[in-house]
């Protein structure tokens, strides 16, 4: 029996693990869980509420993208996902610092414009919910997800202001060769899916556009089908854009 990977459709850390399994050539069965009720399944199975989680064919269970990637590396060393302390640090940062930013910005966006949630279902295994159902369920779903992810208005505003500095850090890693190689490493797999998800947020996309980080977002992963419109966040929350010079 192949490994079982428990995911939420569209989850960036789940995409991290799915790509790593593909690179390692490990067969697996994908089990999609709907948010926010995925926590009710994950906690009894793995001990924590978050996805991804994987159960290998020998019964070993591992939860969390970084822990899963380490276990994949142990089981199938080639192609390698790790290559020194710089990659380790970028992977840790991508998981602990960058990854939560996407959640804290996406769920407030969905709350402000629930219609956008419909397109993000594209590609999921189960049937898509009709738009009227999504709009009816969105107030409860977005409220629960914002609470679970500490996605307050204050956090969203702080994240938007901090994003240019975070993107500068990613661009510097790309310039140094830590990210963006011909063969993706663990840090690429952590950071690129988050950039890809952030790129779907209309108020965030201009902050990423034209940077090396934008190319990284789609170097190893396809574009996502959904997007939220610009203008959902107050203008004063957004960082100042550099002036265009002639």
Backbone as numpy.savetxt, mean C-alpha at the origin, in Angstrom:
# Nx Ny Nz CAx CAy CAz Cx Cy Cz
-0.78 -29.01 -1.04 -1.63 -27.82 -1.04 -0.74 -26.58 -1.04
-1.01 -25.60 -1.92 -0.17 -24.40 -1.95 -0.38 -23.53 -0.72
0.52 -22.58 -0.55 0.38 -21.61 0.53 -0.91 -20.82 0.35
-1.47 -20.35 1.47 -2.68 -19.53 1.43 -2.32 -18.12 1.88
-2.56 -17.15 1.01 -2.27 -15.75 1.32 -3.59 -15.02 1.57
-3.72 -14.48 2.77 -4.92 -13.76 3.17 -4.70 -12.27 2.93
-5.59 -11.66 2.15 -5.38 -10.28 1.71 -6.69 -9.50 1.77
-6.55 -8.19 1.67 -7.64 -7.28 1.32 -7.32 -6.74 -0.07
-8.27 -6.81 -0.98 -8.04 -6.32 -2.33 -7.63 -4.85 -2.30
-6.55 -4.52 -3.01 -6.08 -3.15 -3.07 -5.13 -2.76 -1.96
-4.91 -3.66 -1.00 -3.99 -3.36 0.11 -2.56 -3.34 -0.41
-1.84 -2.26 -0.13 -0.47 -2.16 -0.65 0.49 -3.16 -0.02
0.45 -3.46 1.30 1.34 -4.50 1.80 0.99 -5.89 1.27
-0.28 -6.11 0.95 -0.65 -7.39 0.34 -0.06 -7.50 -1.06
-0.05 -6.39 -1.80 0.58 -6.39 -3.12 2.09 -6.64 -3.00
2.70 -6.13 -1.94 4.12 -6.38 -1.67 4.40 -7.88 -1.62
3.61 -8.58 -0.83 3.83 -10.01 -0.62 3.49 -10.81 -1.88
2.41 -10.45 -2.55 2.03 -11.16 -3.78 3.14 -11.08 -4.82
3.74 -9.90 -4.96 4.83 -9.75 -5.93 6.05 -10.56 -5.50
6.35 -10.59 -4.20 7.48 -11.38 -3.72 7.27 -12.87 -3.96
6.06 -13.36 -3.74 5.76 -14.76 -4.03 5.95 -15.06 -5.51
5.53 -14.13 -6.35 5.70 -14.29 -7.80 7.19 -14.35 -8.15
7.97 -13.44 -7.58 9.41 -13.41 -7.88 10.10 -14.69 -7.42
9.66 -15.22 -6.29 10.27 -16.44 -5.75 9.73 -17.71 -6.40
8.69 -17.58 -7.21 8.13 -18.75 -7.86 7.38 -19.68 -6.93
6.77 -19.11 -5.89 6.05 -19.92 -4.91 4.56 -19.89 -5.24
3.98 -21.06 -5.44 2.55 -21.15 -5.72 1.75 -20.82 -4.47
0.64 -20.14 -4.65 -0.19 -19.80 -3.49 -1.64 -19.62 -3.93
-2.52 -19.74 -2.96 -3.94 -19.48 -3.15 -4.27 -18.16 -2.47
-4.92 -17.28 -3.19 -5.25 -15.94 -2.69 -6.64 -15.96 -2.07
-6.75 -15.54 -0.82 -8.03 -15.48 -0.12 -8.31 -14.02 0.22
-9.30 -13.44 -0.45 -9.62 -12.03 -0.26 -10.67 -11.87 0.83
-10.42 -10.92 1.71 -11.32 -10.61 2.81 -11.79 -9.16 2.65
-13.05 -8.87 2.97 -13.55 -7.50 2.83 -13.21 -6.64 4.04
-12.79 -5.38 3.80 -12.58 -4.49 4.94 -13.93 -3.89 5.38
-14.07 -3.55 6.68 -13.12 -3.74 7.77 -13.29 -5.07 8.50
-14.18 -5.95 7.98 -14.45 -7.20 8.69 -13.29 -8.19 8.59
-12.26 -7.87 7.78 -11.10 -8.77 7.70 -10.47 -9.00 9.06
-10.58 -8.00 9.95 -9.98 -8.13 11.28 -10.60 -9.28 12.06
-11.87 -9.56 11.82 -12.55 -10.64 12.53 -12.03 -12.00 12.11
-11.48 -12.09 10.91 -10.90 -13.34 10.41 -9.43 -13.45 10.79
-8.70 -12.35 10.63 -7.25 -12.38 10.82 -6.85 -12.62 12.27
-7.55 -12.00 13.21 -7.11 -12.11 14.61 -7.13 -13.56 15.11
-8.21 -14.31 14.93 -8.17 -15.70 15.39 -7.20 -16.58 14.61
-6.97 -16.26 13.34 -6.07 -17.09 12.52 -4.60 -16.79 12.78
-4.27 -15.49 12.96 -2.86 -15.10 13.01 -2.46 -14.36 14.28
-3.43 -13.95 15.08 -3.10 -13.25 16.33 -3.19 -11.75 16.25
-3.22 -11.19 15.04 -3.36 -9.75 14.85 -4.43 -9.48 13.81
-4.89 -8.23 13.75 -6.04 -7.93 12.88 -5.67 -7.60 11.44
-4.37 -7.37 11.16 -3.99 -6.81 9.86 -3.65 -7.88 8.82
-3.83 -7.49 7.57 -3.35 -8.28 6.43 -2.02 -7.67 5.98
-1.19 -8.47 5.31 -1.39 -9.84 4.86 -0.97 -10.85 5.93
-1.48 -12.05 5.73 -1.02 -13.20 6.50 -0.90 -14.38 5.55
0.03 -15.26 5.83 0.23 -16.41 4.95 0.36 -17.68 5.78
-0.24 -18.74 5.28 -0.09 -20.07 5.87 0.59 -20.94 4.82
1.82 -21.35 5.14 2.57 -22.18 4.21 2.06 -23.62 4.25
2.42 -24.38 3.23 1.90 -25.75 3.12 2.34 -26.64 4.27
3.43 -26.26 4.97 3.86 -27.04 6.14 3.16 -26.61 7.42
2.22 -25.66 7.32 1.46 -25.20 8.48 2.00 -23.95 9.14
3.18 -23.50 8.76 3.76 -22.28 9.33 2.91 -21.07 8.96
2.61 -20.24 9.97 1.84 -19.02 9.75 2.72 -17.80 10.01
2.65 -16.82 9.12 3.41 -15.58 9.27 2.49 -14.42 8.91
2.54 -13.37 9.70 1.70 -12.20 9.48 2.56 -10.95 9.33
2.18 -10.08 8.41 2.91 -8.83 8.18 3.86 -8.95 7.01
3.90 -7.92 6.17 4.67 -8.01 4.93 6.16 -8.20 5.16
6.75 -7.48 6.11 8.20 -7.63 6.32 8.55 -9.01 6.83
7.77 -9.51 7.78 8.03 -10.84 8.32 7.86 -11.91 7.24
6.85 -11.74 6.40 6.62 -12.71 5.33 7.77 -12.69 4.33
8.24 -11.50 3.94 9.36 -11.43 3.00 10.61 -12.08 3.55
10.87 -11.93 4.85 12.03 -12.58 5.46 11.88 -14.10 5.40
10.68 -14.58 5.65 10.45 -16.02 5.60 10.57 -16.54 4.16
10.10 -15.78 3.20 10.26 -16.18 1.80 11.74 -16.26 1.43
12.51 -15.29 1.91 13.95 -15.29 1.62 14.64 -16.50 2.22
14.19 -16.90 3.43 14.77 -18.07 4.08 14.44 -19.34 3.30
13.21 -19.44 2.82 12.78 -20.65 2.13 13.31 -20.73 0.70
13.34 -19.59 0.01 13.78 -19.56 -1.39 14.76 -18.40 -1.54
16.06 -18.64 -1.37 17.03 -17.54 -1.37 17.17 -16.79 -2.69
16.83 -17.42 -3.80 17.00 -16.78 -5.12 15.65 -16.55 -5.79
15.50 -15.40 -6.44 16.41 -14.25 -6.45 16.38 -13.53 -5.11
17.51 -12.96 -4.70 17.58 -12.35 -3.37 16.76 -11.06 -3.29
16.16 -10.84 -2.12 15.41 -9.60 -1.88 16.19 -8.61 -1.02
17.30 -9.07 -0.45 18.05 -8.23 0.48 19.49 -8.10 0.00
20.07 -6.91 0.28 21.43 -6.68 -0.20 22.19 -5.65 0.58
22.07 -5.66 1.90 22.84 -4.73 2.70 21.97 -3.89 3.61
22.61 -3.16 4.52 21.87 -2.38 5.52 21.02 -1.26 4.92
21.44 -0.70 3.79 20.65 0.38 3.19 19.28 -0.14 2.74
19.26 -1.33 2.16 17.99 -1.92 1.74 17.15 -2.24 2.96
17.77 -2.77 4.01 17.05 -3.08 5.24 16.39 -1.83 5.82
17.13 -0.73 5.86 16.61 0.51 6.42 15.48 1.07 5.56
15.65 1.04 4.25 14.60 1.55 3.37 13.34 0.69 3.47
13.52 -0.62 3.61 12.36 -1.50 3.77 11.63 -1.17 5.06
12.38 -1.02 6.17 11.76 -0.70 7.46 11.00 0.62 7.37
11.63 1.63 6.78 11.01 2.95 6.65 9.75 2.87 5.79
9.83 2.12 4.70 8.66 1.99 3.83 7.48 1.36 4.54
7.76 0.42 5.43 6.71 -0.26 6.17 6.19 0.60 7.31
7.09 1.15 8.11 6.69 1.83 9.34 6.28 3.28 9.13
6.90 3.96 8.18 6.67 5.40 8.01 5.75 5.69 6.82
6.12 5.18 5.64 5.37 5.55 4.43 4.04 4.83 4.31
4.03 3.54 4.60 2.83 2.73 4.37 1.59 3.29 5.07
1.67 3.69 6.35 0.48 4.21 7.02 -0.03 5.52 6.43
0.84 6.28 5.78 0.42 7.56 5.19 -0.68 7.33 4.16
-0.52 6.32 3.33 -1.53 6.05 2.30 -2.89 5.75 2.92
-2.90 4.98 4.00 -4.18 4.68 4.66 -4.79 5.94 5.26
-3.95 6.75 5.89 -4.47 7.94 6.57 -4.98 9.00 5.59
-4.57 8.91 4.32 -5.07 9.84 3.31 -6.20 9.24 2.47
-6.15 7.94 2.22 -7.15 7.33 1.34 -8.53 7.25 2.01
-8.57 6.84 3.28 -9.87 6.68 3.92 -10.60 8.00 4.12
-9.94 9.09 4.50 -10.65 10.38 4.49 -11.12 10.78 3.09
-10.34 10.44 2.07 -10.77 10.73 0.70 -12.04 9.96 0.35
-12.08 8.69 0.73 -13.28 7.89 0.48 -14.48 8.43 1.26
-14.24 8.89 2.47 -15.34 9.43 3.26 -15.92 10.68 2.61
-15.05 11.50 2.03 -15.50 12.72 1.38 -16.12 12.45 0.00
-15.72 11.37 -0.64 -16.21 11.07 -2.00 -16.38 9.55 -2.13
-17.41 8.97 -1.51 -17.55 7.51 -1.49 -17.73 6.89 -2.86
-18.21 7.67 -3.84 -18.38 7.12 -5.18 -17.08 6.55 -5.73
-15.96 7.11 -5.31 -14.66 6.67 -5.82 -14.36 5.23 -5.44
-14.92 4.75 -4.34 -14.63 3.40 -3.88 -15.04 2.35 -4.91
-16.02 2.66 -5.73 -16.54 1.67 -6.68 -15.47 1.20 -7.65
-14.69 2.12 -8.21 -13.68 1.75 -9.20 -12.53 0.97 -8.59
-12.25 1.18 -7.31 -11.14 0.48 -6.66 -11.43 -1.02 -6.52
-12.68 -1.43 -6.73 -13.01 -2.86 -6.67 -12.52 -3.62 -7.90
-12.21 -2.91 -8.97 -11.84 -3.57 -10.22 -10.69 -4.55 -9.99
-10.87 -5.78 -10.48 -9.84 -6.79 -10.35 -9.97 -7.69 -9.14
-10.91 -7.40 -8.25 -11.06 -8.27 -7.09 -11.71 -9.59 -7.48
-11.51 -10.61 -6.64 -12.00 -11.95 -6.97 -13.52 -12.03 -6.87
-14.08 -11.42 -5.84 -15.51 -11.50 -5.63 -16.28 -10.50 -6.48
-17.60 -10.58 -6.45 -18.41 -9.63 -7.23 -18.28 -8.21 -6.70
-18.34 -7.25 -7.62 -18.28 -5.84 -7.23 -19.62 -5.41 -6.63
-19.55 -4.62 -5.58 -20.76 -4.07 -4.99 -21.29 -2.95 -5.89
-22.59 -2.89 -6.10 -23.15 -1.80 -6.89 -22.90 -0.45 -6.21
-22.84 0.59 -7.01 -22.56 1.92 -6.49 -23.55 2.34 -5.40
-24.86 2.12 -5.54 -25.78 2.52 -4.46 -25.48 1.82 -3.14
-25.06 0.56 -3.20 -24.72 -0.17 -1.98 -23.47 0.43 -1.34
-22.48 0.75 -2.15 -21.25 1.35 -1.63 -21.55 2.68 -0.96
-22.36 3.51 -1.60 -22.68 4.82 -1.04 -23.45 4.68 0.27
-24.29 3.66 0.37 -25.04 3.44 1.60 -24.15 2.93 2.73
-23.18 2.07 2.37 -22.30 1.47 3.39 -21.11 2.35 3.74
-20.77 3.28 2.87 -19.54 4.07 3.04 -19.44 4.80 4.37
-20.51 5.42 4.89 -20.36 6.13 6.16 -19.86 5.24 7.29
-20.37 4.02 7.35 -19.93 3.10 8.41 -18.52 2.59 8.14
-18.27 2.14 6.91 -16.97 1.57 6.57 -15.86 2.59 6.76
-16.05 3.79 6.23 -14.99 4.79 6.32 -14.77 5.25 7.76
-15.84 5.35 8.53 -15.68 5.75 9.93 -14.88 4.71 10.71
-15.19 3.43 10.48 -14.46 2.36 11.17 -13.00 2.33 10.73
-12.77 2.42 9.42 -11.39 2.37 8.92 -10.58 3.58 9.37
-11.19 4.74 9.42 -10.46 5.91 9.90 -10.07 5.72 11.37
-10.96 5.17 12.16 -10.64 4.93 13.56 -9.55 3.87 13.70
-9.64 2.79 12.93 -8.65 1.71 13.02 -7.26 2.18 12.59
-7.20 3.15 11.68 -5.92 3.60 11.13 -5.49 4.97 11.65
-6.17 5.46 12.69 -5.84 6.77 13.26 -5.81 7.85 12.18
-6.74 7.77 11.25 -6.77 8.68 10.10 -7.61 9.91 10.43
-7.15 10.68 11.40 -7.84 11.89 11.80 -7.56 13.01 10.79
-8.34 14.08 10.88 -8.07 15.23 10.02 -6.69 15.80 10.31
-6.31 15.85 11.58 -4.99 16.38 11.94 -3.88 15.53 11.34
-4.07 14.20 11.36 -3.05 13.31 10.79 -2.96 13.48 9.28
-4.11 13.62 8.62 -4.11 13.80 7.17 -3.40 15.10 6.79
-3.68 16.15 7.53 -3.04 17.43 7.23 -1.53 17.34 7.43
-1.11 16.70 8.53 0.32 16.54 8.79 0.98 15.69 7.71
0.30 14.63 7.28 0.87 13.76 6.24 1.03 14.52 4.93
0.05 15.30 4.56 0.14 16.06 3.32 1.31 17.05 3.36
1.49 17.69 4.50 2.60 18.64 4.64 3.95 17.93 4.62
3.98 16.70 5.13 5.24 15.95 5.21 5.60 15.25 3.91
4.65 15.07 3.02 4.88 14.25 1.82 6.06 14.70 0.96
6.25 15.98 0.69 7.41 16.36 -0.13 8.73 15.88 0.46
8.87 15.95 1.77 10.10 15.45 2.40 10.23 13.95 2.29
9.13 13.23 2.42 9.16 11.77 2.26 9.55 11.40 0.83
9.01 12.13 -0.13 9.33 11.86 -1.54 10.78 12.22 -1.85
11.29 13.27 -1.22 12.71 13.60 -1.38 13.59 12.44 -0.92
13.20 11.82 0.18 13.98 10.69 0.71 13.98 9.52 -0.27
12.82 9.25 -0.85 12.73 8.17 -1.83 13.57 8.49 -3.06
13.47 9.72 -3.54 14.27 10.12 -4.71 15.76 9.97 -4.44
16.18 10.29 -3.21 17.60 10.16 -2.86 18.02 8.70 -2.85
17.18 7.82 -2.36 17.50 6.39 -2.38 17.58 5.88 -3.82
16.71 6.37 -4.69 16.78 5.97 -6.10 18.10 6.44 -6.70
18.48 7.68 -6.43 19.74 8.22 -6.96 20.94 7.44 -6.46
20.85 6.93 -5.23 21.96 6.19 -4.64 21.97 4.72 -5.06
20.95 4.27 -5.80 20.90 2.88 -6.23 20.31 1.92 -5.22
19.80 2.45 -4.11 19.16 1.59 -3.12 17.82 1.08 -3.65
17.12 1.92 -4.38 15.82 1.58 -4.97 15.91 1.68 -6.49
15.01 0.95 -7.16 14.85 1.12 -8.59 15.79 0.32 -9.47
16.34 -0.76 -8.96 17.22 -1.59 -9.76 16.47 -2.45 -10.75
17.22 -3.16 -11.59 16.59 -4.04 -12.58 15.79 -5.15 -11.92
16.28 -5.63 -10.78 15.59 -6.66 -10.01 15.10 -6.03 -8.71
13.80 -6.03 -8.42 13.31 -5.38 -7.21 13.82 -6.05 -5.95
14.14 -5.24 -4.95 14.52 -5.76 -3.65 13.37 -5.55 -2.67
13.60 -5.94 -1.42 12.54 -5.85 -0.41 12.07 -4.42 -0.21
12.98 -3.46 -0.28 12.60 -2.06 -0.11 11.74 -1.57 -1.28
12.10 -1.94 -2.50 11.26 -1.62 -3.66 9.85 -2.16 -3.46
9.76 -3.40 -2.99 8.46 -4.04 -2.85 7.63 -3.43 -1.74
8.27 -2.81 -0.75 7.54 -2.11 0.29 7.09 -0.73 -0.17
7.96 -0.01 -0.84 7.72 1.41 -1.13 6.90 1.62 -2.40
7.18 0.88 -3.46 6.49 1.11 -4.73 4.97 0.94 -4.64
4.44 -0.09 -3.97 2.98 -0.21 -3.90 2.32 0.95 -3.15
3.01 1.49 -2.14 2.45 2.64 -1.43 2.43 3.87 -2.33
3.51 4.09 -3.07 3.53 5.20 -4.02 2.43 5.05 -5.06
2.24 3.84 -5.53 1.20 3.57 -6.53 -0.19 3.91 -5.97
-0.43 3.55 -4.71 -1.73 3.85 -4.10 -1.88 5.35 -3.85
-0.83 5.99 -3.37 -0.88 7.44 -3.16 -1.15 8.18 -4.47
-0.63 7.64 -5.56 -0.78 8.27 -6.88 -2.24 8.31 -7.32
-3.09 7.46 -6.74 -4.51 7.46 -7.11 -5.28 8.57 -6.42
-4.69 9.24 -5.44 -5.37 10.29 -4.69 -5.16 11.62 -5.41
-6.23 12.23 -5.87 -6.13 13.40 -6.72 -5.35 14.55 -6.13
-5.45 14.76 -4.82 -4.72 15.85 -4.19 -3.24 15.53 -3.98
-2.88 14.26 -4.08 -1.50 13.84 -3.85 -0.74 13.68 -5.16
-1.44 13.31 -6.21 -0.78 13.01 -7.48 0.16 14.12 -7.96
-0.23 15.41 -7.87 0.69 16.46 -8.33 1.98 16.53 -7.52
1.95 16.06 -6.28 3.16 16.08 -5.46 4.17 15.02 -5.92
3.66 13.95 -6.53 4.52 12.85 -6.99 4.94 13.03 -8.45
4.10 13.72 -9.22 4.30 13.82 -10.67 5.67 14.38 -11.02
6.34 13.71 -11.97 7.62 14.17 -12.48 8.82 13.79 -11.66
8.61 13.19 -10.53 9.72 12.77 -9.67 10.20 11.37 -10.06
11.44 11.03 -9.70 11.86 9.63 -9.84 10.94 8.67 -9.08
10.38 9.13 -7.97 9.46 8.29 -7.20 8.24 7.90 -8.01
7.81 8.74 -8.93 6.65 8.40 -9.76 6.99 7.23 -10.68
8.16 7.24 -11.26 8.57 6.11 -12.12 8.68 4.83 -11.30
9.19 4.94 -10.07 9.32 3.76 -9.22 7.96 3.15 -8.92
6.94 3.99 -8.76 5.61 3.50 -8.41 5.11 2.47 -9.41
5.50 2.60 -10.68 4.97 1.73 -11.73 6.06 0.90 -12.41
7.22 0.86 -11.80 8.32 0.08 -12.40 8.06 -1.41 -12.29
7.50 -1.84 -11.18 7.29 -3.27 -10.95 5.80 -3.63 -10.83
4.94 -2.63 -10.76 3.51 -2.85 -10.54 2.70 -2.07 -11.58
1.57 -2.65 -11.99 0.67 -1.96 -12.91 -0.08 -0.84 -12.18
-0.60 0.09 -12.94 -1.40 1.16 -12.36 -2.70 0.59 -11.80
-3.20 1.22 -10.74 -4.46 0.82 -10.14 -5.63 1.45 -10.90
-6.79 0.81 -10.89 -7.91 1.30 -11.70 -8.63 2.51 -11.11
-8.66 2.64 -9.79 -9.45 3.71 -9.18 -8.66 4.98 -8.96
-9.38 6.07 -8.68 -8.75 7.32 -8.28 -9.78 8.19 -7.58
-9.30 9.08 -6.75 -10.18 10.06 -6.12 -9.93 11.42 -6.76
-10.94 12.26 -6.85 -10.75 13.55 -7.51 -9.94 14.52 -6.64
-9.30 15.46 -7.29 -8.62 16.52 -6.57 -9.65 17.44 -5.92
-9.21 18.14 -4.88 -10.08 19.09 -4.21 -10.84 18.54 -3.03
-10.56 17.30 -2.62 -11.25 16.74 -1.46 -10.69 17.27 -0.15
-9.40 17.59 -0.13 -8.80 18.16 1.07 -8.77 19.68 0.96
-8.94 20.40 2.06 -8.86 21.86 2.01 -7.51 22.32 1.46
-7.53 23.39 0.69 -6.31 23.88 0.04 -5.23 24.20 1.05
-5.63 24.68 2.24 -4.62 25.06 3.23 -3.92 23.85 3.86
-4.46 22.66 3.64 -3.78 21.45 4.12 -2.63 21.05 3.21
-2.66 21.48 1.97 -1.70 21.01 0.97 -0.40 21.78 1.06
0.73 21.11 0.84 2.01 21.82 0.84 2.12 22.74 -0.37
2.90 23.79 -0.21 3.09 24.72 -1.32 3.86 24.04 -2.44
3.41 24.25 -3.65 4.09 23.71 -4.83 5.21 24.67 -5.23
6.37 24.15 -5.63 7.44 25.05 -6.08 7.02 25.85 -7.31
7.44 27.08 -7.36 7.07 27.94 -8.48 7.73 27.46 -9.76
7.01 27.55 -10.86 7.55 27.16 -12.16 8.30 28.35 -12.75
9.56 28.14 -13.11 10.36 29.23 -13.67 10.50 29.04 -15.17
10.56 30.14 -15.87 10.68 30.09 -17.33 12.08 29.69 -17.73
